[in-house]
Backbone as a chain_set.jsonl record, in Angstrom:
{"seq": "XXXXXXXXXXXXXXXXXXXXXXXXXXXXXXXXXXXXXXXXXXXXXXXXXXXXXXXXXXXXXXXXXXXXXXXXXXXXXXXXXXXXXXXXXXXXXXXXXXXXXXXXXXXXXXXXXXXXXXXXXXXXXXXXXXXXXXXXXXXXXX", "coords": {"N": [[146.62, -93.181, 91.045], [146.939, -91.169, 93.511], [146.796, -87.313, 93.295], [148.055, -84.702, 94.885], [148.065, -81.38, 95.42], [149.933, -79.033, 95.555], [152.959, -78.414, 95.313], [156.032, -79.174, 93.422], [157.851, -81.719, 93.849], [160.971, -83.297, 94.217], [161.764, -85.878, 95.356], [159.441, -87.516, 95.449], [158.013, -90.23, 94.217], [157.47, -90.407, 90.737], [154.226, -90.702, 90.22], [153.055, -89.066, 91.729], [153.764, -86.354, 91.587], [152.307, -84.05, 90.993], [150.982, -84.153, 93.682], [150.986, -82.389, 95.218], [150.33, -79.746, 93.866], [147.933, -78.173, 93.697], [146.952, -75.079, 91.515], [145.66, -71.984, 92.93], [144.87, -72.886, 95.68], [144.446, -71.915, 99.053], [146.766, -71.056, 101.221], [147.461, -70.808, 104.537], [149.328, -71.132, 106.147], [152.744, -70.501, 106.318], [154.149, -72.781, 106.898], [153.699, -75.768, 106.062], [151.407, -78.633, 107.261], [152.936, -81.861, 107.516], [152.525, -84.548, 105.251], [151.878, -88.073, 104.608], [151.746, -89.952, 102.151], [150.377, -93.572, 101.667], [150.288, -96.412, 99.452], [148.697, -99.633, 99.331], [147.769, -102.937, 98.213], [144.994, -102.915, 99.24], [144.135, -100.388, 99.289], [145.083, -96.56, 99.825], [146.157, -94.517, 101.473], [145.948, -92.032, 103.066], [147.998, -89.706, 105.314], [147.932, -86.917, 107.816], [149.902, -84.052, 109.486], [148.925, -83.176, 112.176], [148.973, -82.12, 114.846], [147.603, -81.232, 118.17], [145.3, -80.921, 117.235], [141.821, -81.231, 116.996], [139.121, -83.679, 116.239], [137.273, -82.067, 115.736], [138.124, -79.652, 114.446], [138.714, -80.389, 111.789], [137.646, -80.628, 108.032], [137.02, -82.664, 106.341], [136.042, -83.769, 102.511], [134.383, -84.814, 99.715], [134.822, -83.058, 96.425], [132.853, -81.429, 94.606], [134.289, -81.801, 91.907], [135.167, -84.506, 92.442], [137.781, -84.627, 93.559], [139.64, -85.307, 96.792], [139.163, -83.179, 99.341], [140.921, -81.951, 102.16], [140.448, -79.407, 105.537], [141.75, -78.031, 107.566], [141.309, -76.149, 110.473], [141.72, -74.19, 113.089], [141.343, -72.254, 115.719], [142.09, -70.38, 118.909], [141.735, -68.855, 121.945], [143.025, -67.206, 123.772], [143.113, -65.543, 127.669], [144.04, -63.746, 130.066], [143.655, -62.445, 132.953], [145.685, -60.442, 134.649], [146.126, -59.738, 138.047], [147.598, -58.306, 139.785], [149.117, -56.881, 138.189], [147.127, -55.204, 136.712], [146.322, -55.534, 134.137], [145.049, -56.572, 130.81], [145.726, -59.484, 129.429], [146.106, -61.018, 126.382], [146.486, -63.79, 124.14], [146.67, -64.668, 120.785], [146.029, -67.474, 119.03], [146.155, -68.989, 115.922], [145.182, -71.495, 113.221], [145.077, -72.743, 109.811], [144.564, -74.886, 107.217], [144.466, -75.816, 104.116], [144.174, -78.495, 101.597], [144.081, -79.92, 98.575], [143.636, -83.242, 96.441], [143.896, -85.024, 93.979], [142.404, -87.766, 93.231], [142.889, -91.235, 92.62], [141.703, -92.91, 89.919], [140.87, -95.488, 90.52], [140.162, -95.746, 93.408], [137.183, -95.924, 95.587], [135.089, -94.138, 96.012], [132.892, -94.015, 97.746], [133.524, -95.147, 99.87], [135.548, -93.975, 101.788], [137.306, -93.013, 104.521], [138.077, -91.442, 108.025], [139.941, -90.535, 110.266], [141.113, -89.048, 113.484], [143.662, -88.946, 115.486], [146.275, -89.302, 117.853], [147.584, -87.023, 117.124], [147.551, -86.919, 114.473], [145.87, -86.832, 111.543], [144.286, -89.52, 109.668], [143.307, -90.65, 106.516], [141.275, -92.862, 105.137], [141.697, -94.699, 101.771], [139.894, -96.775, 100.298], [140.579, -99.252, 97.649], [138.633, -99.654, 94.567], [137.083, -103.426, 94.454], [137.721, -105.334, 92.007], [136.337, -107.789, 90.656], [138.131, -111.006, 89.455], [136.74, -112.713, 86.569], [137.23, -116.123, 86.461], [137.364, -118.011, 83.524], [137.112, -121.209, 82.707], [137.236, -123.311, 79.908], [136.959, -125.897, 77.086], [140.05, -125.993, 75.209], [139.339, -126.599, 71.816], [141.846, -128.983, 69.884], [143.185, -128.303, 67.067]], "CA": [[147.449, -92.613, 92.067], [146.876, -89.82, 94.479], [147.342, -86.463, 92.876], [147.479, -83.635, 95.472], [148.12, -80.096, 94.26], [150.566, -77.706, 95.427], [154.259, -78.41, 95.075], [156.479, -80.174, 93.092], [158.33, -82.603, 95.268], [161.323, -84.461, 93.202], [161.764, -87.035, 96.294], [158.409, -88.219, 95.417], [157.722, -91.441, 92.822], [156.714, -89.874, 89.589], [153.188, -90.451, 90.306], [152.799, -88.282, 92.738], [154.861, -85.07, 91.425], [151.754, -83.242, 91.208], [149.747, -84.75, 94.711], [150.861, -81.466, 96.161], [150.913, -79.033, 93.299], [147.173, -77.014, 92.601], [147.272, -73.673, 91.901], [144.81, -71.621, 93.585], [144.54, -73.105, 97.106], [144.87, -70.92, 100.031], [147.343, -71.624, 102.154], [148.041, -69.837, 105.457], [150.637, -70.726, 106.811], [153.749, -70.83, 105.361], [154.799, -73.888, 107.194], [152.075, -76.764, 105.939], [151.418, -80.037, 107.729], [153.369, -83.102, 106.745], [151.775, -85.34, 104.57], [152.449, -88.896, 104.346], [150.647, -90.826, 101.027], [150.678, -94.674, 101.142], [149.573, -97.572, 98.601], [148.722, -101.021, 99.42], [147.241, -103.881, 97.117], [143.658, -102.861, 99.267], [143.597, -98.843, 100.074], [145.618, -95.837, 99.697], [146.284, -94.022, 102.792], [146.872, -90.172, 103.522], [148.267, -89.339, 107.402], [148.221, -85.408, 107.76], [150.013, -84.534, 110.776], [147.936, -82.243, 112.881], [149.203, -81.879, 116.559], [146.627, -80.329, 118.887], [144.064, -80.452, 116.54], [140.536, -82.183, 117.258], [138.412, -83.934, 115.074], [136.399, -81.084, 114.964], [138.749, -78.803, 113.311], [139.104, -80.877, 110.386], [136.556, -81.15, 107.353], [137.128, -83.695, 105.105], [135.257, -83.819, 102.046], [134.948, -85.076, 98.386], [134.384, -82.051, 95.898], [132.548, -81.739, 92.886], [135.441, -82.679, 90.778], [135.661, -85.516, 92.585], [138.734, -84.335, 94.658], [139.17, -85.147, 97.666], [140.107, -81.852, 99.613], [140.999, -81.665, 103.654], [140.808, -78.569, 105.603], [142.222, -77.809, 109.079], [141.37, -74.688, 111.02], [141.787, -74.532, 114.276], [141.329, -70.748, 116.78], [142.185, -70.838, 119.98], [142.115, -66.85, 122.651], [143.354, -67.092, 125.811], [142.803, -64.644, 128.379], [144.353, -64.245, 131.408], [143.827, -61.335, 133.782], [146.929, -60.481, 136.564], [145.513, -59.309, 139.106], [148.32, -57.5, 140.193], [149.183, -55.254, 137.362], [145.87, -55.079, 136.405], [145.965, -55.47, 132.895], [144.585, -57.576, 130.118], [147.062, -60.117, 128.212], [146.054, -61.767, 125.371], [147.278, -64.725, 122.999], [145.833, -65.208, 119.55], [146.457, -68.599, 117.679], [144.996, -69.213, 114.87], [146.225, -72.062, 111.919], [144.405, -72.777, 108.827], [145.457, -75.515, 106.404], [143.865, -76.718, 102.805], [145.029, -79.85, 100.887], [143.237, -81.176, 97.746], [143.987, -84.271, 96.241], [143.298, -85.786, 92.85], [141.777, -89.046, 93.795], [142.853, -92.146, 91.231], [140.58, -93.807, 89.298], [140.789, -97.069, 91.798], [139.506, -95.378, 94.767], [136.203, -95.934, 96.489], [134.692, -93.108, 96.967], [131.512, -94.562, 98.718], [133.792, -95.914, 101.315], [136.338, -93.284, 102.338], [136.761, -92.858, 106.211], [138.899, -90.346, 108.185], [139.883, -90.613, 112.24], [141.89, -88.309, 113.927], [144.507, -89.908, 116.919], [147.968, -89.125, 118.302], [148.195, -85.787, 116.702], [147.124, -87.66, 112.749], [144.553, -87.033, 110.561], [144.287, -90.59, 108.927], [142.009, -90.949, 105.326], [141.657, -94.092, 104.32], [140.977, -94.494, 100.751], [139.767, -98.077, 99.468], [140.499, -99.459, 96.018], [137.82, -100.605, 94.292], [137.535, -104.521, 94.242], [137.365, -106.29, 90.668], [136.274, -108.816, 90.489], [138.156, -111.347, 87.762], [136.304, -113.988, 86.612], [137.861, -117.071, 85.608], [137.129, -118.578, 82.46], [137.281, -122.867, 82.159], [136.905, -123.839, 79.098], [137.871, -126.733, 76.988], [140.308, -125.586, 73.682], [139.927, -127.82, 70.955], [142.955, -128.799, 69.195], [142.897, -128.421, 65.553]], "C": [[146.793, -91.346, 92.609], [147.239, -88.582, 93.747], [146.927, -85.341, 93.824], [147.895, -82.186, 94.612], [148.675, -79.195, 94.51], [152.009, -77.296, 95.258], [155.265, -79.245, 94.358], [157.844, -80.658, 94.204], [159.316, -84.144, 94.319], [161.513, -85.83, 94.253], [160.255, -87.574, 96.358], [158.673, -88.922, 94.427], [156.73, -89.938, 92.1], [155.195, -89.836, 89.337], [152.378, -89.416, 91.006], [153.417, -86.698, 93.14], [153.644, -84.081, 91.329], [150.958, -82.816, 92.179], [150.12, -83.289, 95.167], [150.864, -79.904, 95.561], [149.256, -78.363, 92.49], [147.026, -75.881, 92.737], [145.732, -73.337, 92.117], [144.341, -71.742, 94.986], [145.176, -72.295, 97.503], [146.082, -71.772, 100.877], [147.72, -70.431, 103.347], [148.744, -69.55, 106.195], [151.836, -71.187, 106.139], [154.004, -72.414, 105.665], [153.475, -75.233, 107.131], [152.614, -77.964, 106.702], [152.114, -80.805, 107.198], [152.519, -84.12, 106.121], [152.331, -86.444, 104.184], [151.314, -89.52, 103.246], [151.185, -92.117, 100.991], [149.747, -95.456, 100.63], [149.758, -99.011, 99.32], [147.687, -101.716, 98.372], [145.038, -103.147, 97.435], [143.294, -101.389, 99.298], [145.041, -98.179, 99.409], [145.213, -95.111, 101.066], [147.503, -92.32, 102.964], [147.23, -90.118, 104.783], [149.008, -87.72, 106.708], [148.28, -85.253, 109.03], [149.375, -83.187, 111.486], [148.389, -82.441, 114.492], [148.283, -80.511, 117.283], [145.91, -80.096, 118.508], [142.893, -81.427, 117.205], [140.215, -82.592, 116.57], [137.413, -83.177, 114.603], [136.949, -79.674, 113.878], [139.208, -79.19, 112.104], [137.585, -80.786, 109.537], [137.11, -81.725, 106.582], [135.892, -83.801, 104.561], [135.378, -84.572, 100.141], [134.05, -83.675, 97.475], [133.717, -82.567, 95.014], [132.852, -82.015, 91.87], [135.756, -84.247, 91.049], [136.802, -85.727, 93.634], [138.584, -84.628, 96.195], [139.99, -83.83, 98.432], [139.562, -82.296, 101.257], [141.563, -80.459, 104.253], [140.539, -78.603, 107.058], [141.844, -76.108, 109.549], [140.821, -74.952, 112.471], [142.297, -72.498, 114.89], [141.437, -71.111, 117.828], [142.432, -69.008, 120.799], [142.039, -67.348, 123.697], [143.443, -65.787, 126.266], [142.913, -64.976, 129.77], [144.477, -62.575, 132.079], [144.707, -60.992, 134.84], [146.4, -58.878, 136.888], [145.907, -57.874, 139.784], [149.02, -56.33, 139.763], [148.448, -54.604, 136.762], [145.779, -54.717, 134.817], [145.685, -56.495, 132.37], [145.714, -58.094, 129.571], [146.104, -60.967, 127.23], [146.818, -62.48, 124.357], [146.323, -65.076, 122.144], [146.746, -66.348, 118.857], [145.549, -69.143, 117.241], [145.908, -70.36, 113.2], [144.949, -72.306, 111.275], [145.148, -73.754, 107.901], [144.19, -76.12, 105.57], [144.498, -77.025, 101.732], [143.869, -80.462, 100.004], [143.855, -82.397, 97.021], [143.378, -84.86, 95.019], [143.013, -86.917, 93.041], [142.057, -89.955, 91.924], [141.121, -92.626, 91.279], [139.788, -94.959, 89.846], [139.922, -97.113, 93.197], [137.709, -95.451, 94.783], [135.589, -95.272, 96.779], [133.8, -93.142, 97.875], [131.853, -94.995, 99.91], [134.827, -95.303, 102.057], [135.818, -93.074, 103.57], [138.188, -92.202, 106.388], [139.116, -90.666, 109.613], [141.122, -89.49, 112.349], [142.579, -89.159, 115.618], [145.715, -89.339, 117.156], [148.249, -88.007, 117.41], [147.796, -86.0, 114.68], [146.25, -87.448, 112.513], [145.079, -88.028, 109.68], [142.865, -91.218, 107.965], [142.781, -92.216, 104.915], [140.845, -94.388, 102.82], [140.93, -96.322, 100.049], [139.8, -98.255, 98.022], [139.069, -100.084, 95.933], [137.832, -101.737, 94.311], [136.933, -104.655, 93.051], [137.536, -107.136, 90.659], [136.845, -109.661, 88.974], [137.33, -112.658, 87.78], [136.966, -115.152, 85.674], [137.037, -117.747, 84.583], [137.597, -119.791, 82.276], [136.227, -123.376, 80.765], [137.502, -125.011, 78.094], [138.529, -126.204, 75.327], [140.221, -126.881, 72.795], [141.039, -127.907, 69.63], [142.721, -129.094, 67.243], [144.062, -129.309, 64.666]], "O": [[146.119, -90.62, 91.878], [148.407, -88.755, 93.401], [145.768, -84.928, 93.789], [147.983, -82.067, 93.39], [148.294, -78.183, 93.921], [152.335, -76.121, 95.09], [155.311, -80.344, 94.91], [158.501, -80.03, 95.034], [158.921, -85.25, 93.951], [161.342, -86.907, 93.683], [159.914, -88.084, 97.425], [159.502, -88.501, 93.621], [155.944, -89.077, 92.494], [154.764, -89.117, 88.436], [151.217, -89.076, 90.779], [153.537, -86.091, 94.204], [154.047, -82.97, 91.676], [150.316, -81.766, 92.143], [149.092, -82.879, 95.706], [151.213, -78.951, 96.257], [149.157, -78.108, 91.29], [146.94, -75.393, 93.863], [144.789, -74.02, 91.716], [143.568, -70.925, 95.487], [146.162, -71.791, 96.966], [146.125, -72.992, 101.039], [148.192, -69.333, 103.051], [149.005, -68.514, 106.806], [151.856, -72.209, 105.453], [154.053, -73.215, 104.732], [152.613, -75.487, 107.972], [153.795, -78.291, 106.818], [152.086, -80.583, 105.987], [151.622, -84.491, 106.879], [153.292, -86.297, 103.429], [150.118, -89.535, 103.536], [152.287, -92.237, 100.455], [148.584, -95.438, 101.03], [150.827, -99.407, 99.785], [146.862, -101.027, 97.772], [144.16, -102.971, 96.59], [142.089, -101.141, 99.334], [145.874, -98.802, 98.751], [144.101, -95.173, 101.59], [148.649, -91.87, 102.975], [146.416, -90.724, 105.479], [149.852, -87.41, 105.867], [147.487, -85.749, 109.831], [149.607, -82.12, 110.917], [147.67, -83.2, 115.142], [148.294, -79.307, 117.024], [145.326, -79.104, 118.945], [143.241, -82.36, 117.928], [140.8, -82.19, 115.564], [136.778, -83.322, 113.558], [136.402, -79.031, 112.982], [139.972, -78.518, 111.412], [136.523, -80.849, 110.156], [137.944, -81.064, 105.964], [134.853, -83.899, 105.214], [136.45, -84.728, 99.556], [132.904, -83.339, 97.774], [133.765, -83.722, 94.591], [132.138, -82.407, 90.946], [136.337, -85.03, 90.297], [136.854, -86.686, 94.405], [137.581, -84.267, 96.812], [141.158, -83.528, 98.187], [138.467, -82.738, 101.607], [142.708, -80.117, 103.957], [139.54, -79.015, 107.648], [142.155, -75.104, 108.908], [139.879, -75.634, 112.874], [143.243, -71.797, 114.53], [140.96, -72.221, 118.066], [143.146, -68.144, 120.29], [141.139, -67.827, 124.386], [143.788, -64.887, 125.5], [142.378, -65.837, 130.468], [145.278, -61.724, 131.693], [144.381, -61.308, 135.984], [146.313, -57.739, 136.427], [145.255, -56.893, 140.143], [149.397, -55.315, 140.348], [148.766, -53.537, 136.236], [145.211, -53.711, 134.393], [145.877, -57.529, 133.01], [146.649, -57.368, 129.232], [145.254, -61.632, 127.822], [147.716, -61.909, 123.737], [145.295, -65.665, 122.476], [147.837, -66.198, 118.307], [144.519, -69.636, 117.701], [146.835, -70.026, 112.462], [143.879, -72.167, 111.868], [146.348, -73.531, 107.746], [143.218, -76.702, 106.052], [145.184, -76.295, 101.017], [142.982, -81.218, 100.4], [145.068, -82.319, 97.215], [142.203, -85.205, 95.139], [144.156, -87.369, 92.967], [141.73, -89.65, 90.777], [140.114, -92.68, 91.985], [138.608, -95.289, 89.726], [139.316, -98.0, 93.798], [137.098, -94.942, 93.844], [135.186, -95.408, 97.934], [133.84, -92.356, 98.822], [131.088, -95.232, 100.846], [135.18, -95.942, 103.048], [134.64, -92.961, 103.909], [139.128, -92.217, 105.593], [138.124, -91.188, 110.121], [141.888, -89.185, 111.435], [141.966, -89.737, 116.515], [146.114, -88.738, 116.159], [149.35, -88.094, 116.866], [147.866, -85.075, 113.871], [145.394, -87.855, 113.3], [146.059, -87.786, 108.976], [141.886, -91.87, 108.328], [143.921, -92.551, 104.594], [139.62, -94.322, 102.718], [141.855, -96.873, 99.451], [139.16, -97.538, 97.252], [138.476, -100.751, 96.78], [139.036, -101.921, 94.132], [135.793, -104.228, 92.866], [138.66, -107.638, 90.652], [136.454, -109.395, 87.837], [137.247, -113.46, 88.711], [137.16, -115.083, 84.46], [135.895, -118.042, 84.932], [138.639, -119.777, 81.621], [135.033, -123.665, 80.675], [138.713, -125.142, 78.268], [137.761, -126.036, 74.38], [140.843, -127.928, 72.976], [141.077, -127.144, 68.665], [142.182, -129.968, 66.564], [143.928, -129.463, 63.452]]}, "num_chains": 1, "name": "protein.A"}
């Protein structure tokens, strides 16, 4: 399962009571992204919701633990001169967001992929496939 790292979250399945709960990450804004985590038989699938972000303000990465950690930062300075009262205005926005993630055992790491669309950052995390192999053989009855 998915383990992220910074909150416990009892409306989550028990697997996932720690995905948002490690201590030490920064966080900068009080109000963090939504984070949706889903399982299917082939992948596991994060959607972090990011409105107005690009795909360049994201890094997605896998750490040295193995983790996978995603981090948003996004600046933006506008500057608008009126003319007429002749002064400067300025607007600073600035967000910052980092999310690590304990990555199960199952996952893929060789094949993780990330897109950004409709305001989503969407990681897709593949299970490994195992192969089973069947075994025909004949028992003999004693």
């Amino acid at each position: 399962m998915l383990y992220p790292a910074m909150q416990r979250n009892s409306w989550f399945p028990e697997v996932f009571n720690d995905l948002l709960n490690i201590a030490g990450l920064p966080k900068a804004n009080a109000t963090a992204p939504a984070i949706n985590v889903m399982e299917t038989d082939k992948e596991y699938k994060v959607e972090v919701a990011a409105p107005g972000m690009r795909k360049e303000d994201f890094n997605v990465n896998i750490d040295h633990e193995g983790n996978l950690v995603i981090k948003m930062e996004n600046k933006q300075q506008k500057t608008e001169e009126d003319k007429k009262a002749r002064y400067l205005r300025r607007e600073f926005s600035y967000s910052k967001f980092e999310q690590s993630l304990i990555l199960p055992d199952d996952v893929d790491k060789e094949k993780i992929a990330a897109s950004v669309a409709d305001g989503v950052l969407t990681v897709n995390l593949p299970k490994i496939v195992k192969e089973e192999t069947k075994v025909a053989r004949q028992i003999t009855v004693g």
